[in-house]
Structure formats: structure tokens, C-alpha cells
PDB file of C-alpha atoms in Angstrom:
ATOM      1  CA  MET A   1      -5.443 -18.531  14.496  1.00  0.00           C
ATOM      2  CA  PHE A   2      -8.444 -17.383  15.980  1.00  0.00           C
ATOM      3  CA  CYS A   3     -10.477 -18.526  12.834  1.00  0.00           C
ATOM      4  CA  ILE A   4      -9.480 -22.244  13.493  1.00  0.00           C
ATOM      5  CA  LEU A   5     -10.266 -22.458  17.003  1.00  0.00           C
ATOM      6  CA  SER A   6     -12.920 -20.622  15.830  1.00  0.00           C
ATOM      7  CA  GLY A   7     -14.145 -23.498  13.569  1.00  0.00           C
ATOM      8  CA  ALA A   8     -12.864 -25.729  15.943  1.00  0.00           C
ATOM      9  CA  LEU A   9     -15.485 -24.973  18.637  1.00  0.00           C
ATOM     10  CA  VAL A  10     -18.391 -25.204  16.648  1.00  0.00           C
ATOM     11  CA  ALA A  11     -17.477 -28.558  14.714  1.00  0.00           C
ATOM     12  CA  GLN A  12     -18.781 -30.069  17.904  1.00  0.00           C
ATOM     13  CA  LYS A  13     -22.115 -29.321  17.924  1.00  0.00           C
ATOM     14  CA  ILE A  14     -24.034 -31.992  16.721  1.00  0.00           C
ATOM     15  CA  ILE A  15     -27.230 -30.378  14.621  1.00  0.00           C
ATOM     16  CA  SER A  16     -29.798 -33.190  13.307  1.00  0.00           C
ATOM     17  CA  GLN A  17     -32.627 -30.804  12.827  1.00  0.00           C
ATOM     18  CA  LYS A  18     -33.422 -27.874  10.258  1.00  0.00           C
ATOM     19  CA  SER A  19     -34.914 -26.558  13.237  1.00  0.00           C
ATOM     20  CA  LYS A  20     -31.424 -26.222  15.050  1.00  0.00           C
ATOM     21  CA  LEU A  21     -29.729 -25.588  12.377  1.00  0.00           C
ATOM     22  CA  ILE A  22     -32.217 -21.812  12.040  1.00  0.00           C
ATOM     23  CA  GLU A  23     -32.099 -22.071  15.919  1.00  0.00           C
ATOM     24  CA  SER A  24     -27.747 -22.363  15.810  1.00  0.00           C
ATOM     25  CA  ILE A  25     -27.353 -19.940  12.715  1.00  0.00           C
ATOM     26  CA  LEU A  26     -29.457 -17.155  15.485  1.00  0.00           C
ATOM     27  CA  LEU A  27     -27.819 -17.833  18.888  1.00  0.00           C
ATOM     28  CA  ARG A  28     -24.332 -17.115  16.511  1.00  0.00           C
ATOM     29  CA  TYR A  29     -24.819 -14.407  14.997  1.00  0.00           C
ATOM     30  CA  LEU A  30     -26.457 -12.750  18.659  1.00  0.00           C
ATOM     31  CA  ARG A  31     -23.312 -14.241  20.306  1.00  0.00           C
ATOM     32  CA  PHE A  32     -21.288 -11.478  17.940  1.00  0.00           C
ATOM     33  CA  VAL A  33     -23.980  -8.801  18.050  1.00  0.00           C
ATOM     34  CA  ILE A  34     -24.624  -8.561  21.446  1.00  0.00           C
ATOM     35  CA  PRO A  35     -20.886  -7.813  22.613  1.00  0.00           C
ATOM     36  CA  PHE A  36     -19.827  -6.336  19.504  1.00  0.00           C
ATOM     37  CA  PHE A  37     -22.903  -3.760  20.725  1.00  0.00           C
ATOM     38  CA  SER A  38     -21.387  -2.696  24.056  1.00  0.00           C
ATOM     39  CA  ALA A  39     -18.454  -2.308  22.431  1.00  0.00           C
ATOM     40  CA  GLY A  40     -19.190  -0.005  20.149  1.00  0.00           C
ATOM     41  CA  CYS A  41     -20.953   2.230  22.606  1.00  0.00           C
ATOM     42  CA  ILE A  42     -17.894   1.891  24.580  1.00  0.00           C
ATOM     43  CA  PHE A  43     -16.115   3.020  21.398  1.00  0.00           C
ATOM     44  CA  LEU A  44     -19.162   5.962  20.984  1.00  0.00           C
ATOM     45  CA  ILE A  45     -18.352   6.580  24.793  1.00  0.00           C
ATOM     46  CA  ILE A  46     -14.827   6.838  24.200  1.00  0.00           C
ATOM     47  CA  GLU A  47     -15.127   9.696  21.285  1.00  0.00           C
ATOM     48  CA  CYS A  48     -17.794  11.507  22.932  1.00  0.00           C
ATOM     49  CA  THR A  49     -14.767  11.808  26.326  1.00  0.00           C
ATOM     50  CA  ILE A  50     -11.089  11.719  25.469  1.00  0.00           C
ATOM     51  CA  GLY A  51     -11.375  11.251  22.212  1.00  0.00           C
ATOM     52  CA  TYR A  52      -9.766   9.472  19.168  1.00  0.00           C
ATOM     53  CA  HIS A  53      -5.682  10.774  19.052  1.00  0.00           C
ATOM     54  CA  ALA A  54      -3.756   8.201  16.385  1.00  0.00           C
ATOM     55  CA  VAL A  55      -3.740  10.225  13.833  1.00  0.00           C
ATOM     56  CA  LYS A  56      -2.630  13.076  14.769  1.00  0.00           C
ATOM     57  CA  CYS A  57       0.130  10.278  17.034  1.00  0.00           C
ATOM     58  CA  GLY A  58       1.221   9.865  13.406  1.00  0.00           C
ATOM     59  CA  LYS A  59       1.551  12.620  12.002  1.00  0.00           C
ATOM     60  CA  VAL A  60       3.921  13.426  15.307  1.00  0.00           C
ATOM     61  CA  LEU A  61       5.769   9.770  14.810  1.00  0.00           C
ATOM     62  CA  ASN A  62       6.253   9.750  11.295  1.00  0.00           C
ATOM     63  CA  LEU A  63       4.219   5.879  11.538  1.00  0.00           C
ATOM     64  CA  ALA A  64       1.256   6.767   9.245  1.00  0.00           C
ATOM     65  CA  TRP A  65       0.046   3.215   9.875  1.00  0.00           C
ATOM     66  CA  ILE A  66      -1.431   4.118  13.440  1.00  0.00           C
ATOM     67  CA  GLY A  67      -4.210   7.223  12.469  1.00  0.00           C
ATOM     68  CA  THR A  68      -5.214   4.319   9.538  1.00  0.00           C
ATOM     69  CA  HIS A  69      -6.847   1.921  12.405  1.00  0.00           C
ATOM     70  CA  ASN A  70      -9.339   5.447  13.073  1.00  0.00           C
ATOM     71  CA  GLN A  71     -10.281   7.482  10.823  1.00  0.00           C
ATOM     72  CA  ILE A  72     -13.668   8.788  11.198  1.00  0.00           C
ATOM     73  CA  LYS A  73     -15.421  10.426  14.177  1.00  0.00           C
ATOM     74  CA  VAL A  74     -18.007   7.722  15.557  1.00  0.00           C
ATOM     75  CA  LYS A  75     -21.670   8.112  15.318  1.00  0.00           C
ATOM     76  CA  PHE A  76     -24.166   6.147  16.853  1.00  0.00           C
ATOM     77  CA  ASN A  77     -24.763   4.674  13.488  1.00  0.00           C
ATOM     78  CA  ASP A  78     -21.137   3.153  13.624  1.00  0.00           C
ATOM     79  CA  VAL A  79     -21.679   1.436  16.099  1.00  0.00           C
ATOM     80  CA  LEU A  80     -25.257   0.449  14.729  1.00  0.00           C
ATOM     81  CA  GLU A  81     -22.998  -1.645  11.807  1.00  0.00           C
ATOM     82  CA  MET A  82     -20.245  -3.063  13.533  1.00  0.00           C
ATOM     83  CA  ALA A  83     -22.956  -4.566  15.639  1.00  0.00           C
ATOM     84  CA  PHE A  84     -25.107  -5.921  13.667  1.00  0.00           C
ATOM     85  CA  LEU A  85     -23.304  -6.414  10.367  1.00  0.00           C
ATOM     86  CA  PHE A  86     -19.919  -6.925  11.181  1.00  0.00           C
ATOM     87  CA  LYS A  87     -18.291  -3.794   9.691  1.00  0.00           C
ATOM     88  CA  TYR A  88     -14.901  -2.566  11.069  1.00  0.00           C
ATOM     89  CA  THR A  89     -14.454   0.994   9.670  1.00  0.00           C
ATOM     90  CA  ILE A  90     -14.486   2.202  14.038  1.00  0.00           C
ATOM     91  CA  ASP A  91     -11.783  -0.510  14.446  1.00  0.00           C
ATOM     92  CA  ALA A  92      -9.628  -2.200  11.582  1.00  0.00           C
ATOM     93  CA  SER A  93      -8.197  -4.715  13.922  1.00  0.00           C
ATOM     94  CA  LEU A  94     -12.207  -6.283  13.595  1.00  0.00           C
ATOM     95  CA  TRP A  95     -12.319  -6.909  10.976  1.00  0.00           C
ATOM     96  CA  THR A  96     -11.941 -11.203  10.430  1.00  0.00           C
ATOM     97  CA  ILE A  97     -15.351 -11.216  12.688  1.00  0.00           C
ATOM     98  CA  LEU A  98     -17.698 -11.016   9.651  1.00  0.00           C
ATOM     99  CA  PRO A  99     -15.335 -14.208   7.713  1.00  0.00           C
ATOM    100  CA  ILE A 100     -15.156 -15.909  11.447  1.00  0.00           C
ATOM    101  CA  PHE A 101     -18.488 -15.712  11.482  1.00  0.00           C
ATOM    102  CA  VAL A 102     -19.987 -17.164   7.648  1.00  0.00           C
ATOM    103  CA  GLY A 103     -16.942 -19.590   8.483  1.00  0.00           C
ATOM    104  CA  ASN A 104     -19.613 -20.946  11.348  1.00  0.00           C
ATOM    105  CA  ILE A 105     -22.651 -20.784   9.614  1.00  0.00           C
ATOM    106  CA  ILE A 106     -21.492 -23.005   7.386  1.00  0.00           C
ATOM    107  CA  ILE A 107     -19.983 -25.270   9.359  1.00  0.00           C
ATOM    108  CA  TYR A 108     -23.249 -25.379  10.617  1.00  0.00           C
ATOM    109  CA  ILE A 109     -24.234 -26.290   7.263  1.00  0.00           C
ATOM    110  CA  ILE A 110     -22.515 -28.759   7.159  1.00  0.00           C
ATOM    111  CA  ASN A 111     -22.807 -30.983  10.426  1.00  0.00           C
ATOM    112  CA  TYR A 112     -25.989 -30.895   9.627  1.00  0.00           C
ATOM    113  CA  VAL A 113     -25.566 -32.028   5.778  1.00  0.00           C
ATOM    114  CA  LEU A 114     -23.051 -34.911   6.922  1.00  0.00           C
ATOM    115  CA  PHE A 115     -25.765 -35.594   9.784  1.00  0.00           C
ATOM    116  CA  LYS A 116     -28.547 -36.099   7.173  1.00  0.00           C
ATOM    117  CA  ILE A 117     -27.275 -38.324   4.190  1.00  0.00           C
ATOM    118  CA  LYS A 118     -25.865 -40.521   7.090  1.00  0.00           C
ATOM    119  CA  ILE A 119     -22.007 -40.139   6.973  1.00  0.00           C
ATOM    120  CA  PRO A 120     -20.305 -41.652   9.729  1.00  0.00           C
ATOM    121  CA  GLU A 121     -19.046 -39.131  12.313  1.00  0.00           C
ATOM    122  CA  LYS A 122     -15.188 -40.729  11.346  1.00  0.00           C
ATOM    123  CA  TYR A 123     -15.039 -39.542   8.458  1.00  0.00           C
ATOM    124  CA  TRP A 124     -16.498 -36.120   8.958  1.00  0.00           C
ATOM    125  CA  GLY A 125     -12.524 -34.623   9.823  1.00  0.00           C
ATOM    126  CA  TYR A 126     -10.804 -35.281   6.320  1.00  0.00           C
ATOM    127  CA  ILE A 127     -14.400 -33.970   3.940  1.00  0.00           C
ATOM    128  CA  TYR A 128     -13.556 -30.981   6.183  1.00  0.00           C
ATOM    129  CA  ILE A 129      -9.385 -31.423   5.718  1.00  0.00           C
ATOM    130  CA  THR A 130     -10.270 -31.530   2.095  1.00  0.00           C
ATOM    131  CA  LEU A 131     -13.571 -29.043   1.406  1.00  0.00           C
ATOM    132  CA  PHE A 132     -10.416 -26.740   2.996  1.00  0.00           C
ATOM    133  CA  LEU A 133      -7.510 -27.362   0.050  1.00  0.00           C
ATOM    134  CA  LEU A 134     -10.805 -27.321  -2.674  1.00  0.00           C
ATOM    135  CA  SER A 135     -10.823 -23.872  -0.802  1.00  0.00           C
ATOM    136  CA  ILE A 136      -7.119 -21.936  -1.054  1.00  0.00           C
ATOM    137  CA  ILE A 137      -5.987 -22.500  -4.864  1.00  0.00           C
ATOM    138  CA  LYS A 138      -6.957 -18.561  -4.887  1.00  0.00           C
ATOM    139  CA  TYR A 139      -5.481 -16.640  -1.987  1.00  0.00           C
ATOM    140  CA  ASP A 140      -7.388 -13.902  -0.667  1.00  0.00           C
ATOM    141  CA  ILE A 141      -6.877 -12.887   2.487  1.00  0.00           C
ATOM    142  CA  ASN A 142     -11.070 -13.537   3.375  1.00  0.00           C
ATOM    143  CA  SER A 143     -12.047 -15.987   1.658  1.00  0.00           C
ATOM    144  CA  LEU A 144      -8.475 -17.790   3.387  1.00  0.00           C
ATOM    145  CA  CYS A 145     -10.119 -16.842   6.881  1.00  0.00           C
ATOM    146  CA  VAL A 146     -13.444 -19.045   6.333  1.00  0.00           C
ATOM    147  CA  SER A 147     -11.087 -21.388   4.457  1.00  0.00           C
ATOM    148  CA  CYS A 148      -9.441 -21.895   8.076  1.00  0.00           C
ATOM    149  CA  CYS A 149     -12.864 -22.393   9.883  1.00  0.00           C
ATOM    150  CA  ILE A 150     -13.256 -25.212   7.399  1.00  0.00           C
ATOM    151  CA  LEU A 151     -10.051 -26.892   8.337  1.00  0.00           C
ATOM    152  CA  GLY A 152      -9.985 -26.041  11.971  1.00  0.00           C
ATOM    153  CA  ALA A 153     -13.674 -27.790  11.730  1.00  0.00           C
ATOM    154  CA  GLY A 154     -11.626 -30.641  10.204  1.00  0.00           C
ATOM    155  CA  MET A 155      -8.531 -30.925  12.641  1.00  0.00           C
ATOM    156  CA  ILE A 156     -10.580 -31.257  16.164  1.00  0.00           C
ATOM    157  CA  HIS A 157     -12.524 -34.527  14.519  1.00  0.00           C
ATOM    158  CA  VAL A 158      -8.899 -35.763  13.240  1.00  0.00           C
ATOM    159  CA  TRP A 159      -6.891 -35.123  16.152  1.00  0.00           C
ATOM    160  CA  ASN A 160      -9.965 -36.538  19.020  1.00  0.00           C
ATOM    161  CA  ARG A 161      -9.279 -39.827  16.970  1.00  0.00           C
ATOM    162  CA  ILE A 162      -5.801 -39.505  17.319  1.00  0.00           C
ATOM    163  CA  LYS A 163      -3.670 -40.360  20.742  1.00  0.00           C
ATOM    164  CA  ILE A 164       0.155 -39.345  20.436  1.00  0.00           C
ATOM    165  CA  PRO A 165       2.551 -39.228  23.233  1.00  0.00           C
ATOM    166  CA  TYR A 166       2.576 -36.540  25.205  1.00  0.00           C
ATOM    167  CA  GLN A 167       6.236 -35.800  25.465  1.00  0.00           C
ATOM    168  CA  LEU A 168       5.339 -35.785  21.290  1.00  0.00           C
ATOM    169  CA  ALA A 169       3.045 -33.265  21.624  1.00  0.00           C
ATOM    170  CA  ASP A 170       4.792 -31.355  24.962  1.00  0.00           C
ATOM    171  CA  THR A 171       7.737 -31.345  21.995  1.00  0.00           C
ATOM    172  CA  PHE A 172       5.535 -29.422  19.300  1.00  0.00           C
ATOM    173  CA  CYS A 173       4.809 -26.981  22.366  1.00  0.00           C
ATOM    174  CA  ILE A 174       7.500 -25.568  23.484  1.00  0.00           C
ATOM    175  CA  LEU A 175       8.829 -25.540  19.277  1.00  0.00           C
ATOM    176  CA  VAL A 176       5.255 -23.232  18.716  1.00  0.00           C
ATOM    177  CA  ILE A 177       6.385 -20.760  21.429  1.00  0.00           C
ATOM    178  CA  LEU A 178       9.610 -20.774  20.391  1.00  0.00           C
ATOM    179  CA  MET A 179       9.203 -20.084  16.975  1.00  0.00           C
ATOM    180  CA  VAL A 180       5.847 -17.428  17.514  1.00  0.00           C
ATOM    181  CA  THR A 181       7.700 -15.646  19.957  1.00  0.00           C
ATOM    182  CA  PHE A 182      11.776 -15.858  18.854  1.00  0.00           C
ATOM    183  CA  GLY A 183      11.910 -17.350  15.371  1.00  0.00           C
ATOM    184  CA  HIS A 184       8.136 -16.814  12.864  1.00  0.00           C
ATOM    185  CA  SER A 185       9.522 -13.067  11.720  1.00  0.00           C
ATOM    186  CA  TYR A 186      13.375 -14.302  10.523  1.00  0.00           C
ATOM    187  CA  LEU A 187      11.788 -17.545   9.407  1.00  0.00           C
ATOM    188  CA  LEU A 188       9.265 -15.953   6.700  1.00  0.00           C
ATOM    189  CA  GLU A 189      11.880 -13.494   5.596  1.00  0.00           C
ATOM    190  CA  VAL A 190      14.416 -16.225   5.070  1.00  0.00           C
ATOM    191  CA  ILE A 191      11.775 -17.808   3.112  1.00  0.00           C
ATOM    192  CA  SER A 192      10.171 -14.667   1.396  1.00  0.00           C
ATOM    193  CA  GLN A 193      13.294 -14.290  -0.742  1.00  0.00           C
ATOM    194  CA  ARG A 194      13.355 -17.600  -2.350  1.00  0.00           C
ATOM    195  CA  ILE A 195       9.646 -17.608  -3.268  1.00  0.00           C
ATOM    196  CA  ASP A 196       7.511 -15.329  -4.525  1.00  0.00           C
ATOM    197  CA  ILE A 197       4.659 -14.501  -1.976  1.00  0.00           C
ATOM    198  CA  PRO A 198       4.467 -11.209   0.195  1.00  0.00           C
ATOM    199  CA  VAL A 199       5.067 -11.866   3.714  1.00  0.00           C
ATOM    200  CA  ARG A 200       2.485 -10.072   4.994  1.00  0.00           C
ATOM    201  CA  LEU A 201       0.058 -11.185   2.486  1.00  0.00           C
ATOM    202  CA  GLY A 202       0.189 -14.858   2.691  1.00  0.00           C
ATOM    203  CA  LEU A 203       3.210 -16.620   4.341  1.00  0.00           C
ATOM    204  CA  ASP A 204       2.473 -14.654   7.661  1.00  0.00           C
ATOM    205  CA  GLY A 205      -1.534 -16.468   7.062  1.00  0.00           C
ATOM    206  CA  TYR A 206       0.289 -19.354   6.628  1.00  0.00           C
ATOM    207  CA  GLY A 207       2.229 -19.232   8.977  1.00  0.00           C
ATOM    208  CA  TYR A 208      -0.147 -18.677  12.667  1.00  0.00           C
ATOM    209  CA  ILE A 209      -2.263 -21.288  10.071  1.00  0.00           C
ATOM    210  CA  PHE A 210       0.658 -24.511  10.602  1.00  0.00           C
ATOM    211  CA  TYR A 211       0.877 -23.119  14.704  1.00  0.00           C
ATOM    212  CA  ALA A 212      -2.569 -23.130  15.099  1.00  0.00           C
ATOM    213  CA  ILE A 213      -2.685 -26.601  13.190  1.00  0.00           C
ATOM    214  CA  MET A 214      -0.114 -27.456  16.200  1.00  0.00           C
ATOM    215  CA  LEU A 215      -1.454 -26.190  19.441  1.00  0.00           C
ATOM    216  CA  LEU A 216      -4.933 -27.528  18.720  1.00  0.00           C
ATOM    217  CA  LEU A 217      -2.553 -30.958  18.295  1.00  0.00           C
ATOM    218  CA  CYS A 218      -0.926 -30.139  21.676  1.00  0.00           C
ATOM    219  CA  ILE A 219      -3.935 -28.766  23.418  1.00  0.00           C
ATOM    220  CA  LYS A 220      -5.736 -32.867  23.344  1.00  0.00           C
ATOM    221  CA  ASN A 221      -2.087 -33.741  24.091  1.00  0.00           C
ATOM    222  CA  SER A 222       0.350 -32.121  26.329  1.00  0.00           C
ATOM    223  CA  ARG A 223       0.914 -32.209  29.717  1.00  0.00           C
ATOM    224  CA  ILE A 224       2.258 -28.254  29.492  1.00  0.00           C
ATOM    225  CA  LEU A 225      -1.071 -27.057  28.029  1.00  0.00           C
ATOM    226  CA  LYS A 226      -2.790 -28.247  30.347  1.00  0.00           C
ATOM    227  CA  ILE A 227      -0.816 -27.324  33.313  1.00  0.00           C
ATOM    228  CA  PHE A 228      -0.650 -24.240  31.841  1.00  0.00           C
ATOM    229  CA  PHE A 229      -4.561 -24.031  31.258  1.00  0.00           C
ATOM    230  CA  GLU A 230      -5.390 -25.077  34.592  1.00  0.00           C
ATOM    231  CA  LYS A 231      -3.351 -22.283  36.491  1.00  0.00           C
ATOM    232  CA  TYR A 232      -3.204 -19.450  35.208  1.00  0.00           C
ATOM    233  CA  LEU A 233      -6.103 -19.223  32.624  1.00  0.00           C
ATOM    234  CA  SER A 234      -8.976 -21.106  33.672  1.00  0.00           C
ATOM    235  CA  HIS A 235      -9.097 -18.352  36.189  1.00  0.00           C
ATOM    236  CA  ASN A 236      -9.133 -15.887  33.095  1.00  0.00           C
ATOM    237  CA  ALA A 237     -10.168 -16.873  30.117  1.00  0.00           C
ATOM    238  CA  ASN A 238     -12.609 -14.864  30.141  1.00  0.00           C
ATOM    239  CA  LEU A 239     -10.290 -11.584  29.493  1.00  0.00           C
ATOM    240  CA  SER A 240      -9.178 -12.874  25.887  1.00  0.00           C
ATOM    241  CA  PHE A 241     -12.748 -11.623  23.717  1.00  0.00           C
ATOM    242  CA  PRO A 242     -12.478  -7.951  25.566  1.00  0.00           C
ATOM    243  CA  ILE A 243      -8.835  -7.619  26.092  1.00  0.00           C
ATOM    244  CA  TYR A 244      -9.460  -8.634  22.257  1.00  0.00           C
ATOM    245  CA  VAL A 245     -12.200  -6.444  21.512  1.00  0.00           C
ATOM    246  CA  LEU A 246     -10.628  -3.008  23.852  1.00  0.00           C
ATOM    247  CA  HIS A 247      -6.948  -3.205  23.035  1.00  0.00           C
ATOM    248  CA  MET A 248      -7.827  -1.618  19.451  1.00  0.00           C
ATOM    249  CA  PRO A 249      -9.542   1.918  20.953  1.00  0.00           C
ATOM    250  CA  LEU A 250      -8.015   2.338  23.887  1.00  0.00           C
ATOM    251  CA  ILE A 251      -4.447   2.592  22.301  1.00  0.00           C
ATOM    252  CA  MET A 252      -5.761   4.606  19.820  1.00  0.00           C
ATOM    253  CA  SER A 253      -7.275   6.790  22.493  1.00  0.00           C
ATOM    254  CA  PHE A 254      -6.063   7.399  26.241  1.00  0.00           C
ATOM    255  CA  SER A 255      -2.878   5.410  24.859  1.00  0.00           C
ATOM    256  CA  ALA A 256      -1.722   7.839  21.708  1.00  0.00           C
ATOM    257  CA  LEU A 257      -3.023  10.505  24.529  1.00  0.00           C
ATOM    258  CA  ILE A 258      -0.627   9.688  26.858  1.00  0.00           C
ATOM    259  CA  CYS A 259       2.222   9.985  23.830  1.00  0.00           C
ATOM    260  CA  LEU A 260       1.485  13.269  22.419  1.00  0.00           C
ATOM    261  CA  HIS A 261       1.467  14.415  26.021  1.00  0.00           C
ATOM    262  CA  LEU A 262       5.465  12.979  26.567  1.00  0.00           C
ATOM    263  CA  TYR A 263       6.587  13.670  22.950  1.00  0.00           C
ATOM    264  CA  ASP A 264       8.380  16.688  23.787  1.00  0.00           C
ATOM    265  CA  LYS A 265       9.278  15.772  27.348  1.00  0.00           C
ATOM    266  CA  VAL A 266      10.719  12.974  27.267  1.00  0.00           C
ATOM    267  CA  ASN A 267      12.723  10.854  24.408  1.00  0.00           C
ATOM    268  CA  TYR A 268      11.081   8.291  22.430  1.00  0.00           C
ATOM    269  CA  SER A 269      12.624   4.804  24.109  1.00  0.00           C
ATOM    270  CA  ILE A 270      11.035   6.687  27.768  1.00  0.00           C
ATOM    271  CA  ASN A 271       8.237   7.546  25.823  1.00  0.00           C
ATOM    272  CA  PHE A 272       7.612   3.693  24.948  1.00  0.00           C
ATOM    273  CA  VAL A 273       8.177   2.081  27.972  1.00  0.00           C
ATOM    274  CA  ILE A 274       5.700   4.126  29.621  1.00  0.00           C
ATOM    275  CA  ASN A 275       3.282   3.524  27.566  1.00  0.00           C
ATOM    276  CA  ILE A 276       3.460  -0.016  27.275  1.00  0.00           C
ATOM    277  CA  ILE A 277       2.909  -0.229  30.943  1.00  0.00           C
ATOM    278  CA  ILE A 278       1.089   3.299  30.970  1.00  0.00           C
ATOM    279  CA  SER A 279      -1.597   0.764  28.307  1.00  0.00           C
ATOM    280  CA  SER A 280      -1.214  -2.955  29.347  1.00  0.00           C
ATOM    281  CA  LEU A 281      -2.233  -1.995  32.366  1.00  0.00           C
ATOM    282  CA  LEU A 282      -5.501  -0.245  31.305  1.00  0.00           C
ATOM    283  CA  VAL A 283      -6.058  -2.549  28.722  1.00  0.00           C
ATOM    284  CA  ILE A 284      -6.254  -5.079  31.350  1.00  0.00           C
ATOM    285  CA  GLY A 285      -8.002  -3.837  33.987  1.00  0.00           C
ATOM    286  CA  SER A 286     -10.537  -2.638  31.064  1.00  0.00           C
ATOM    287  CA  ALA A 287     -11.060  -5.580  30.678  1.00  0.00           C
ATOM    288  CA  TYR A 288     -11.429  -7.088  33.550  1.00  0.00           C
ATOM    289  CA  CYS A 289     -14.466  -4.423  34.432  1.00  0.00           C
ATOM    290  CA  TYR A 290     -16.258  -5.417  31.130  1.00  0.00           C
ATOM    291  CA  GLU A 291     -16.379  -8.582  31.448  1.00  0.00           C
ATOM    292  CA  LYS A 292     -17.330  -8.590  36.285  1.00  0.00           C
ATOM    293  CA  TYR A 293     -20.075  -5.702  34.559  1.00  0.00           C
ATOM    294  CA  ILE A 294     -21.329  -6.277  31.231  1.00  0.00           C
ATOM    295  CA  ASP A 295     -20.262  -9.683  30.259  1.00  0.00           C
ATOM    296  CA  LYS A 296     -21.675 -11.527  32.766  1.00  0.00           C
ATOM    297  CA  TYR A 297     -25.255  -9.127  32.278  1.00  0.00           C
ATOM    298  CA  GLN A 298     -24.732 -10.177  28.100  1.00  0.00           C
ATOM    299  CA  ASN A 299     -24.351 -14.245  29.388  1.00  0.00           C
ATOM    300  CA  ARG A 300     -27.675 -14.036  31.049  1.00  0.00           C
ATOM    301  CA  LEU A 301     -29.489 -12.610  28.351  1.00  0.00           C
ATOM    302  CA  MET A 302     -28.151 -15.260  25.568  1.00  0.00           C
ATOM    303  CA  ASN A 303     -29.478 -17.875  28.357  1.00  0.00           C
ATOM    304  CA  LYS A 304     -32.882 -16.107  28.108  1.00  0.00           C
ATOM    305  CA  ILE A 305     -32.383 -16.180  24.380  1.00  0.00           C
ATOM    306  CA  THR A 306     -32.019 -19.951  24.408  1.00  0.00           C
ATOM    307  CA  THR A 307     -34.110 -21.445  26.765  1.00  0.00           C
ATOM    308  CA  HIS A 308     -36.775 -19.681  25.254  1.00  0.00           C
TER     309      HIS A 308
END
């Protein structure tokens, strides 16, 4: 879903000159490097202070997957590799960053080529969608993420030229929310029993592709989403990135430590509820501090780089 939305965002930039293409690629790279370097430094600070307890917590709870997110001792070299090479050895949840970056660069190049050969913009969406269909003949999780960026580019160009009644857009919006919240897992299990595609490797990803496409359509026409964004998300949209980047290291350090501390003192259900409440407050509070004290300086630096 993030891949599709990212593709839709960068596809709206028209690139008419080779110098602008190079500049756009460089700036996009820096848009990833600067915040991920800051986040990596936070990961290193956590390592040097409270430490990561995911492996021990996973063994105690007999949940092996918890420990897979952090099995190394974070070093400054890991921070540099995460920031500049987009490696996710520190945090496995960041594995999509490199495919998204590659997809964004491909979109910039395609936009430049389409502009240079003077193909009317009204056809760009269909060209992108054709490229997406050609690119998913063989399933691979990393290439699929790149393909989804291309799909997002195609969808935003198509949707910009389609006007549907707001009633229909609102209906799509409600259905997507209900499916993601209540019916996604059940539907995938039912379908997976009839066709030979692993749920977690195939259907899950394709399901979210469908939801992202519908949400792109809803964003342009739905009154429900418009009201929701204006009243609730417009002031907190900047928190989405720090929440995405910080949630896993905080869970694998503070939350795991809390879980271990309460393990012999309360039953598992109470432990879980306490951990959810504390972790949510911790992640949101950390994201707010990151946005207020770090992100604004990153934006200033990016603005200086852009204007020179």
C-alpha cells in the first residue's frame, strides 16, 4: 500500500530536462538518507542505553518471530548502511524502502522519457498500468513493491481524469475500511483453500494492492475521506513517518523489557493490555518529539539543498 501511494505521489512531477531528472533523483535519495540516518542514530542510542530484548522476550513467550526483527548488536556501521544503502538489518520492517526508492527512480525516468518523446499526458496512466501488468508475470516480493510504485503512478494519472459520484466513492471507502478491519484475513483464508497461492506471500500483498487502488479513487472523490482528513489527519499527517520508522525499535526494546518485567507478576492478558497502552503512548509520544525537534531541522536542510 505504501508503495502504491509513493508511486502516486512522485508520478505527479513532470520532468522536462535531463538536469532536472538528475536533480530529482538526488533529492529523492536525500529524502530517504537524511531521516533514516537520524532514525538510525536513535536506534544506536537505544542499543547503548536500554538495549534490545526481543530475542529473550521471544524465547520466554515461545514466539520465535519476535526475535527475528533484531538479532544483531547495533553499531554505527549499521546506521550508515541503513541510511545510505537502505539495508534493513537493524529493523526488518524497513525492507520496503529500497524497492520504493527504486520504483520512484523508475517513475522519474519514465516521466522524463514520455515527456521527451511527446506522448500526451492523458495516455501516461495507461502506459504505466501496461508496464505494471508486464512486470508482475513472475511473483517476487521485492519486484512486486517496485511494480506497485509503477501501478500507483498509473492509477493517479487515470483517476485524475475520472470523476465518479461522491456516493459511489463513499461506498468504496466504507467497503475498504470494513475489509481491512474485519474481513481481510478471513477472505484470504477462504481464497487460499481454492487456489495454490500462499496467503502471506501472495494473496496478502495483492489484497492490499486492491485496497490501495480503491483508496486512491476515494481520495479524489469521497466526502467521508475529505472530512476525515480535514478534521483529524491534516494536523497529524507528519507523524506517520516517525511512527513507521520508530515503532519497531521501541517495541523491540522498551515494550519487550516491560513484557519481561511483568511476565511473572501478572497473567498474559493483563500483560498484553498494559503493554499495548504503554507502547502506543510511547510510540506516539516519540513520533511527536521526532517531528517537533528533528523533522523540522531535516526539512530546513532539505530546503537549503533544494534552493542551491
